Every structure is written in C-alpha cells, then in structure tokens.
Amino acid sequence: MTTVTAVTPETKPVRSRRRPIQWGNIGVHAFLITMAVVWLFPVLWAFYIALRSFADTTLNGYVAFPSSLTLDNFFNAWTQGDLARNYIQTLAVVIPGVILTLLIASMVAYACSRYSWRFNRLILMVFVAGNLLPQQVIIVPLYQLYLALPLPKAVSDTGVLYDQLIGILLIHIVFQMGFCIFVLSNYMKTLSKELTEAGLVDGASVLRIWWSIILPLCRPALAALATLEFTFIYNDFFWALLLIEKGAKRPITSALNNLQGQFFTDFNLLAACSVLVAIPTIVVYVVLQKQFIRGLTLGSTKG
Amino acid sequence: MDEITRASQVSRREVLKKGLLGAAGLTVLPTVIAACSSAAATPVVTAAPVVTPVPGVSVTPAPVVTPKGLTGTVSLGSNYSDAIPKKAMQDMADAFTKKTTVAVTVNTVDHGTFQNQITSYLGGKPEDVFTWFSGFRMRFFAKQGYALAIDDVWTTLKSNYSDAFKVGSTGDDGHQYFVPIYNYPWAVFYRKSLFADKGYKVPATMDDFKALCKQMQTDKLTPIAFADKDGWPAMGTFDILNLRLNGYQFHVDLMAGKEKWTDAKVIAVFNLWKDLMPYHQTGAAGRIWQDAAQALVKKTAGMYLLGMFVSQQFKAVDDATLADLDFFPFPSLGNAFDAEKALDAPIDGFMIAAKSPAGQAGGEQDNARAFVGFLGTGAAQDIYVAADPSNVAAAKDADTTKYNALQQKAVTLIGAAQKITQFMDRDTRPDFAGANGMQNFILKFISNPSQDLTAFTQSIQKFWDSLPPAS
C-alpha cells in the first residue's frame, strides 16, 4: 500500500486502483490458520483439561464449560511425578549427549569429508548406513551386552553397564552420530578448500584446523543439529526402557507412566504432567526455531 | 519425528548421487540383521536366558527363620507406581523395617513397563521380592525357575489363609511360590441413589435381571455400561457367564485348554451374551472402562459389571459419590452351578526372584523370606487396604472393622463363593489371552454378536491349536 501511494503522491487516490482482493492469498492464510489450529488444538486441549479437576470432567464431561479452574493438577503432577528429579536426571543425559555427539561427529565428518584417504568413503557409508538400522533390531544383543559389560563399582552401582545413566548416554551418542555425521560432512564439503589450505600453509595441525577453522564455520549446522538432537534425546523413551531397570533412574518420559495406576488413571493429572514434561522441548524450539527449521532442510540441497 | 527426519535425509539427492551409499546400506543391513536374527526371532520378553532352576536353591525350603537376628537389607521390585499404592507399599516396607531393622529398598517401575518386561526383568537383575499376580501368570514363572519356592514361609502362613488362597499360591509342582496380599471381586456395580429413585430392586435371577434391564430402557437409561477398548474388560463378562452357565470346573478346564472352544457349552455362553447385548452400552470397542464408569457416575447408565477398582473412579470424584456406590453378585441362572457362587476375584501379591541376590544362598534370602512372611500378615495388609480401599486383605487376621461398606460387602461376597477364579487373562496363557487372541476374538464378537457362532468358536479353537506348546 505504501508503494502505491508513493507512486501517485499528487493525484487523488482512486478507489478503483485499490489492490484487488487476492483470493489466492486469502486461501493460503485460511489454510495456514486451519493447520495451525489443528496442530495447536491438542496442546491447548491438554492444557484446558489440566486446569480442570477430575470430578469436574467426570461429572460434566470433557467437552464442557468448567465449573472451576485450578492449578492443583500441576502441583500434584510436580510432586507425584517427581518432576524436579526427573528434569535434572534427563538433562544430565541430554546435555552431555548433545555436546559429545556433536564433537565426535564433527571429527568423523571432518576426517571423512575434508581428507582423501583409503577408506574415507567407506567409513562415511558405514555411519550413514547406521541411520537405516532400526533401533529395535539390535535390542536383544544390546541388552545382553549391557548386562555382560563390567564397570568398576566406583562408576556403576550394579557393576555392569546395564541400569546406568552412562549406558544410556553412550547408546544415544552412538545412535545419533550417524545422522550428525551425515549432515556435518555434507556441510563441510561446501566449505572452500582454500580456507583449510591457508591453515595448512600457516603450519596448523589437523586438530587445530578442525577446531579453529572448520568448527566455527560449521556453527549454523551445529546449532541446528544441537536443537534437533536435544529434542531427539529428550523425547527418547526407548533406550531407557530397555537399558534401565530402576524406576528412579528412568528419564522424564517415564514420569508420565508413573502417574497411571494398574486400572485407574487421573487423566487431568496426566494432562498436567504432559504439559510440564513438554515445556523444555517447546522452549528449545521457540528459542531456536530458526535453527530448527534450517536443520530440517540441511543437507537437502548441498552436495 | 526422529525416524521421519532420518528417512527423508537419507532418501535425498545426496544419497542417489553418491549411489554407493545406498548400496552400502543395503549390503551392511542384511549382515547386521543376520547377526541378530537368531535372537530377534524370539519375542523380546523371552530375550533373557532361561534360568535353570538350581534344585538346591529353588525347591528345597530353607529352615524357617524368625524375624529376630536378621541384618542387612532386602529389595522390593514394585509396579505400584501411582501415588496412593506407591505410598502404601512404602509404608508396608517401613513397617517391616521397624519390626526387624532390615532396610527395604523399593524400586518402583510403572505398571505397564513392569509387566511388559517381566521376563527380561526376572532374567536380568531383579530385586529380591517382586510384586506379581496369582494364576497362570504366577505358575508360569514358577515353572520357568524364575521364582523361589517358599513352602517354609507357607508353613507359618497356612493358618492365616483360606484354601482358595493357598491354591492360588501353589505352582504346578505343588510348591508355594506366592504370598497373596489382597484381592477384589468382580460384580455388578450400581448407584444406590439411582435404584432408590427409580424403585429398582437388586435382581437375583437372570429373569429379574433382564426385566430390570428392560425397565431401565423404558426409563431412558443405558442398562449396562460397557467398554472394551483395552481388550480385557469384556473378558469379565465372558468369565461370569461361563461360570454361571457351565460351572467352575468347565471354565478352568477351558482356560487350560482341556476343553474345546467349539464345545456347545461355549456357544451357549456366547448366545446368552448375545441375548444381553441389546442392554449393553453400544460402541464398547472404542471406549475405555473409565468412560463407561463415567456413565455410571453421571447416572446415564444403571449398572456396570467390573472389578471393585471401579470404586477408585468414584473416590476420585468425592467421598459422597463413593458412598453411593454398591454392587450385587451377577445373577444366577437357576442351574446346578448356582450353589458355587463362583466369581472372578483376582489376587495380587509377592514372589521371590530366583536371580536376585536373595535367590542365591545367604543372609539376604532369609531377609526376603521374612519379608514376604511379614507381607502375608494382617498387620502389613491392613496398611495397604486402608490406603487403597478398592481391595480387601487376603490374610485372615486382617482388621476388617475399619473397612468401608464396599469392602465389608466384598468380604462377604468372596467368603460366600465356593469357587474363585482369577480373571481370563490371569487364568490362561498370556499369548492366548493377548491382543492377537481372546482380546481380539471378544472384540469381534462384540462388534457382531449375531455372527455364525459355530464358525466364530472354531476360529478361537484354531487359534489355540496354532499356539506353540506352553513351556
């Protein structure tokens, strides 16, 4: 609109010259709004149920105006789900998990994509092929392996890798590396050779080039991967289910299950707990959504 | 999200361009799968090596140990994960510690996970004592050598339990492996106020029952609330109809595979159920039991055949609603089995894991035996049933004076029953009761009760016959 008035500053605005209604645009927006509502609805609905008491939803049904709203469910979920401990415990796996995965993956990606050596292509293939492997395929041998691998008592109260947070951490790193290496190696291939050659001429070692030249240049890719990996590892329930035996060592995703009884489940309480559990991923996503979206398309056009 | 993202990443042009990558993936995968296939072919639950029972440890009872003189600790693997049962379990453990100074470490795992992983749990690093169920589920693990025989504990407990409980604690080899803590009856639940308002009478016979259902329909009520989304609740209806129509022995033999599902007696059960189906709430296949119970709470449905755990939902609404809940035993059919007054009254309790530290010889075994012995007393069970009044204590010396009206009535009902069953999914082998088996068949029946029942029961028998021999 401003450009239209700018072009004809002297003339009286003519009604007929107003921009015609763009039906296509309206259609797009209608579609986007519909999709946004469809996606937001379950989250908002869970929040609404969480604000109502069990008696209220039982007597009046889920689709009803509330007789009263309360935050009790959130407080109860916090204590009954033991969320404080759960958050800390989960972050103790997620944060080192993300950092170590990215560090190691960037090393492998660097070696495989920036250097030409006998098996660099093959190594890359093996890691990428690991992506195709469904986790479920290896659970039986992995379970036995964890039971059989001894650890010193100082590190592990069970004396083996099984039922240890470090065991969960390790398997996350292993399984997330394939994806990170794939993305990072593609990204590194796009960096100009001259930069590393300059480093080489200045006498930088391989490690130095990786740390001082490659990693800073990979920052967008690393940020995107960190966001994705945080979500992946935080949301994981599978490995903990398989490799952790003590209920108290399981991550936050299992807190939700703890609120369900043998028969009876207070769904309002469960909704409150779900909302609380989802908060960190939502926060990470909102704060880093630019990287998140970039992460989804990373590697898709490179090469 | 994880898988989708990866799949799309891998299928991108990059891979096609490099070509080799995909090929490598294909060549690597079969090798990996082959490496795992021998193990992966068996279900996950049986992944753990089967423990060979050590005769000296698992069968020969150890000398009876008095609580005095015990030291050290004992561990408890519990699936009582929601707030009220979890606390009750902890309180029982504390009571034991107070009595013996033996500290109890409780590992609470959520109910579903605990049950799904029970085989790998018992084959891995289980706690000394674990929570479990009576019935086939108990006998199965006893037979597998995952549980310790506790005949010595039972020499003390014997006088404190009725015979039915002892039978429910005994494995196929005649040894005891289980200590019951509580049970609860399956019955027809209703709201006293609704019956009073409308002038309904509790029906004693099937004719009265049907007449009441008709009356409720004219009063614009759903006579019988019904839900079977999770597959198991409707099993209770089959159980009670079979018990009433064909008696305890036939039911038990049918569950054990000694009788055929194609028997005319079974078809008669489904026919009776078909007659009652018009009085049931429709759309049961998509409803969970809590939503059916909600219809009872809201007085849009008149009755609900379910376990006494339905009272937990009433209690969660408020105490007045709970006080309005009542039940009556499923009506009799006027045949030879009326006198049995049989019903489903599933028993929950404890076992000692053979692969736990207590499973090995030594002090912790004494602790575990003392602990399950303690859990078999009224003093321990009083703590539990006070916290969760949807159950009644199993031990004779439990204090019933503090029971609420429902619990009092449950004691009478269970006491009057000559025969007690555990519920279909506890009485028969799990693969038969499971999602591919009876859960599926019953859902099929509910969706179309007027189908050819001969063909229908044949399909059930065919499924039973297709199962591998029970180990």
Coordinates of N, CA and C in Angstrom, one line a residue, chain A residues 170-282:
Chain A
L170 N 25.8 -43.3 26.4 CA 26.6 -43.9 25.3 C 25.8 -44.4 24.1
I171 N 24.7 -45.0 24.4 CA 23.9 -45.5 23.3 C 23.3 -44.4 22.5
H172 N 22.9 -43.3 23.2 CA 22.4 -42.1 22.5 C 23.5 -41.6 21.5
I173 N 24.7 -41.4 22.1 CA 25.8 -40.9 21.2 C 26.0 -41.8 20.0
V174 N 26.0 -43.1 20.2 CA 26.3 -44.0 19.1 C 25.2 -43.8 18.1
F175 N 23.9 -43.8 18.5 CA 22.8 -43.8 17.6 C 22.6 -42.5 16.9
Q176 N 23.0 -41.4 17.6 CA 22.7 -40.1 17.0 C 23.9 -39.7 16.0
M177 N 25.0 -40.4 16.2 CA 26.2 -40.0 15.4 C 26.0 -40.1 13.9
G178 N 25.4 -41.2 13.5 CA 25.2 -41.4 12.0 C 24.5 -40.2 11.4
F179 N 23.5 -39.7 12.0 CA 22.7 -38.6 11.4 C 23.6 -37.4 11.4
C180 N 24.3 -37.1 12.5 CA 25.1 -35.9 12.6 C 26.2 -35.9 11.7
I181 N 26.8 -37.1 11.5 CA 28.0 -37.2 10.6 C 27.5 -36.9 9.2
F182 N 26.4 -37.5 8.9 CA 25.8 -37.3 7.5 C 25.6 -35.8 7.2
V183 N 25.0 -35.1 8.1 CA 24.7 -33.7 7.9 C 26.0 -32.9 7.9
L184 N 26.8 -33.1 8.9 CA 28.0 -32.3 9.0 C 29.0 -32.5 7.9
S185 N 29.1 -33.8 7.4 CA 30.1 -34.0 6.3 C 29.6 -33.3 5.0
N186 N 28.3 -33.3 4.8 CA 27.7 -32.6 3.7 C 28.0 -31.1 3.8
Y187 N 27.8 -30.6 5.0 CA 28.0 -29.2 5.2 C 29.5 -28.8 5.0
M188 N 30.4 -29.7 5.5 CA 31.8 -29.4 5.4 C 32.3 -29.4 4.0
K189 N 31.6 -30.2 3.2 CA 32.1 -30.3 1.8 C 31.9 -29.0 1.1
T190 N 30.9 -28.2 1.6 CA 30.6 -26.9 0.9 C 31.6 -25.8 1.3
L191 N 32.4 -26.1 2.4 CA 33.4 -25.0 2.8 C 34.5 -25.0 1.8
S192 N 35.0 -23.8 1.5 CA 36.0 -23.8 0.4 C 37.3 -24.3 0.9
K193 N 38.0 -25.0 0.0 CA 39.3 -25.7 0.3 C 40.4 -24.8 0.7
E194 N 40.3 -23.5 0.1 CA 41.4 -22.6 0.4 C 41.5 -22.2 1.8
L195 N 40.4 -22.2 2.6 CA 40.5 -21.9 4.0 C 41.4 -22.8 4.8
T196 N 41.1 -24.1 4.5 CA 41.9 -25.1 5.3 C 43.4 -25.1 4.7
E197 N 43.5 -24.9 3.4 CA 44.8 -24.9 2.8 C 45.7 -23.8 3.4
A198 N 45.0 -22.6 3.6 CA 45.7 -21.5 4.2 C 46.2 -21.9 5.6
G199 N 45.3 -22.6 6.4 CA 45.7 -23.0 7.7 C 46.9 -23.9 7.6
L200 N 46.8 -24.8 6.7 CA 47.9 -25.8 6.5 C 49.2 -25.1 6.2
V201 N 49.2 -24.1 5.3 CA 50.4 -23.3 5.0 C 50.9 -22.6 6.2
D202 N 50.0 -22.1 7.1 CA 50.5 -21.4 8.3 C 51.0 -22.4 9.3
G203 N 50.9 -23.7 9.0 CA 51.5 -24.7 9.9 C 50.6 -25.2 11.0
A204 N 49.2 -25.0 10.8 CA 48.3 -25.6 11.8 C 48.2 -27.1 11.6
S205 N 48.0 -27.7 12.8 CA 47.9 -29.2 12.8 C 46.5 -29.5 12.3
V206 N 46.2 -30.8 12.1 CA 44.9 -31.3 11.7 C 43.9 -30.9 12.7
L207 N 44.2 -31.2 14.0 CA 43.3 -30.8 15.1 C 43.0 -29.3 15.2
R208 N 44.1 -28.6 14.9 CA 44.0 -27.1 15.0 C 43.0 -26.6 13.9
I209 N 43.2 -27.2 12.7 CA 42.3 -26.7 11.6 C 40.9 -27.1 11.9
W210 N 40.7 -28.3 12.5 CA 39.3 -28.7 12.9 C 38.7 -27.7 13.9
W211 N 39.4 -27.4 14.9 CA 38.9 -26.7 16.0 C 38.8 -25.2 15.7
S212 N 39.8 -24.6 15.0 CA 39.9 -23.2 14.8 C 39.3 -22.7 13.5
I213 N 39.2 -23.6 12.5 CA 38.7 -23.2 11.2 C 37.3 -23.8 10.9
I214 N 37.3 -25.2 10.9 CA 36.1 -25.9 10.5 C 35.0 -25.7 11.4
L215 N 35.2 -25.9 12.7 CA 34.1 -25.8 13.7 C 33.4 -24.4 13.7
P216 N 34.2 -23.3 13.7 CA 33.5 -22.0 13.7 C 32.6 -21.9 12.4
L217 N 33.2 -22.4 11.3 CA 32.4 -22.2 10.0 C 31.1 -23.1 10.1
C218 N 31.2 -24.1 10.8 CA 30.0 -25.0 10.9 C 29.0 -24.6 11.9
R219 N 29.1 -23.4 12.5 CA 28.3 -23.0 13.5 C 26.8 -23.2 13.2
P220 N 26.3 -22.7 12.0 CA 24.9 -22.9 11.7 C 24.5 -24.3 11.7
A221 N 25.3 -25.2 11.2 CA 24.9 -26.6 11.1 C 24.9 -27.2 12.5
L222 N 25.9 -26.8 13.3 CA 26.0 -27.3 14.7 C 24.8 -26.9 15.5
A223 N 24.4 -25.6 15.3 CA 23.3 -25.1 16.1 C 22.0 -25.8 15.7
A224 N 21.8 -26.0 14.4 CA 20.6 -26.7 14.0 C 20.6 -28.1 14.6
L225 N 21.8 -28.8 14.5 CA 21.8 -30.2 15.0 C 21.6 -30.2 16.5
A226 N 22.2 -29.2 17.2 CA 22.0 -29.3 18.6 C 20.5 -29.2 19.0
T227 N 19.8 -28.4 18.3 CA 18.4 -28.2 18.6 C 17.7 -29.6 18.3
L228 N 17.9 -30.1 17.2 CA 17.3 -31.4 16.8 C 17.7 -32.5 17.8
E229 N 19.0 -32.6 18.1 CA 19.4 -33.7 19.0 C 18.9 -33.5 20.4
F230 N 18.7 -32.3 20.8 CA 18.1 -32.1 22.1 C 16.7 -32.7 22.2
T231 N 16.0 -32.4 21.1 CA 14.6 -32.9 21.1 C 14.6 -34.4 21.0
F232 N 15.5 -35.0 20.1 CA 15.5 -36.4 19.9 C 15.8 -37.1 21.3
I233 N 16.9 -36.7 21.9 CA 17.3 -37.4 23.1 C 16.4 -37.2 24.3
Y234 N 15.9 -35.9 24.4 CA 14.9 -35.6 25.5 C 13.7 -36.5 25.3
N235 N 13.2 -36.6 24.1 CA 12.0 -37.3 23.9 C 12.1 -38.9 24.0
D236 N 13.4 -39.3 24.0 CA 13.6 -40.8 23.9 C 13.0 -41.5 25.2
F237 N 12.4 -42.6 24.9 CA 11.8 -43.4 26.0 C 12.4 -44.8 25.8
F238 N 12.7 -45.1 24.6 CA 13.0 -46.4 24.2 C 14.3 -47.0 24.9
W239 N 15.4 -46.3 24.8 CA 16.6 -46.8 25.4 C 16.5 -47.0 26.9
A240 N 15.9 -46.0 27.5 CA 15.8 -46.0 28.9 C 14.9 -47.2 29.4
L241 N 13.9 -47.5 28.6 CA 13.0 -48.6 28.9 C 13.8 -49.9 28.8
L242 N 14.7 -49.9 27.9 CA 15.4 -51.2 27.6 C 16.6 -51.4 28.5
L243 N 17.3 -50.3 28.8 CA 18.6 -50.5 29.4 C 18.6 -50.0 30.9
I244 N 17.5 -49.5 31.4 CA 17.5 -49.0 32.8 C 16.5 -49.9 33.5
E245 N 16.9 -50.4 34.7 CA 16.0 -51.2 35.4 C 15.3 -50.5 36.6
K246 N 16.0 -49.6 37.2 CA 15.5 -48.9 38.4 C 14.5 -47.8 37.9
G247 N 13.3 -47.9 38.4 CA 12.3 -46.8 38.1 C 12.9 -45.4 38.3
A248 N 13.6 -45.3 39.4 CA 14.1 -44.0 39.8 C 15.1 -43.4 38.9
K249 N 15.7 -44.3 38.0 CA 16.8 -43.8 37.1 C 16.2 -43.5 35.7
R250 N 15.0 -43.8 35.5 CA 14.4 -43.6 34.2 C 14.2 -42.1 33.9
P251 N 14.2 -41.7 32.7 CA 14.1 -40.3 32.4 C 12.7 -39.8 32.5
I252 N 12.5 -38.5 32.1 CA 11.3 -37.8 32.4 C 10.1 -38.4 31.7
T253 N 10.4 -39.0 30.5 CA 9.3 -39.6 29.7 C 8.5 -40.7 30.5
S254 N 9.2 -41.3 31.4 CA 8.6 -42.4 32.2 C 7.8 -41.8 33.3
A255 N 8.0 -40.6 33.7 CA 7.3 -40.0 34.8 C 5.8 -40.0 34.5
L256 N 5.5 -39.9 33.2 CA 4.1 -39.9 32.8 C 3.4 -41.3 33.1
N257 N 4.2 -42.3 32.8 CA 3.7 -43.7 33.1 C 3.5 -43.9 34.6
N258 N 4.3 -43.3 35.4 CA 4.2 -43.5 36.8 C 2.9 -42.9 37.4
L259 N 2.3 -42.1 36.6 CA 1.0 -41.5 37.1 C -0.2 -42.4 36.8
Q260 N 0.0 -43.4 36.0 CA -1.1 -44.3 35.6 C -1.1 -45.5 36.6
G261 N -2.2 -45.8 37.1 CA -2.4 -46.9 38.0 C -2.6 -48.2 37.3
Q262 N -2.7 -49.3 38.1 CA -3.0 -50.6 37.5 C -4.2 -50.5 36.7
F263 N -5.2 -49.8 37.2 CA -6.5 -49.7 36.5 C -6.9 -48.3 36.3
F264 N -6.9 -47.5 37.4 CA -7.4 -46.2 37.3 C -6.3 -45.1 37.0
T265 N -6.7 -44.2 36.1 CA -5.8 -43.1 35.8 C -6.5 -41.8 35.9
D266 N -5.9 -40.8 36.6 CA -6.5 -39.5 36.6 C -6.0 -38.7 35.4
F267 N -6.8 -38.7 34.4 CA -6.4 -38.1 33.1 C -6.1 -36.6 33.2
N268 N -6.7 -35.9 34.2 CA -6.5 -34.5 34.3 C -5.1 -34.3 34.8
L269 N -4.7 -35.1 35.8 CA -3.3 -35.1 36.4 C -2.3 -35.4 35.3
L270 N -2.7 -36.4 34.5 CA -1.8 -36.9 33.4 C -1.6 -35.7 32.4
A271 N -2.7 -35.0 32.1 CA -2.6 -33.9 31.1 C -1.7 -32.8 31.7
A272 N -1.8 -32.5 33.0 CA -0.9 -31.5 33.6 C 0.5 -31.9 33.5
C273 N 0.8 -33.2 33.8 CA 2.2 -33.7 33.8 C 2.7 -33.6 32.3
S274 N 1.9 -34.0 31.4 CA 2.3 -34.0 30.0 C 2.7 -32.6 29.6
V275 N 1.9 -31.6 30.0 CA 2.2 -30.2 29.6 C 3.5 -29.8 30.2
L276 N 3.7 -30.2 31.5 CA 5.0 -29.8 32.2 C 6.2 -30.5 31.5
V277 N 6.0 -31.8 31.1 CA 7.1 -32.5 30.5 C 7.5 -31.9 29.2
A278 N 6.5 -31.4 28.5 CA 6.7 -30.9 27.1 C 7.4 -29.6 27.1
I279 N 7.3 -28.9 28.3 CA 7.8 -27.5 28.3 C 9.3 -27.3 27.7
P280 N 10.2 -28.1 28.2 CA 11.6 -27.9 27.7 C 11.8 -28.0 26.2
T281 N 11.1 -29.0 25.6 CA 11.2 -29.1 24.1 C 10.6 -27.9 23.5
I282 N 9.5 -27.5 24.0 CA 8.8 -26.3 23.4 C 9.7 -25.1 23.6

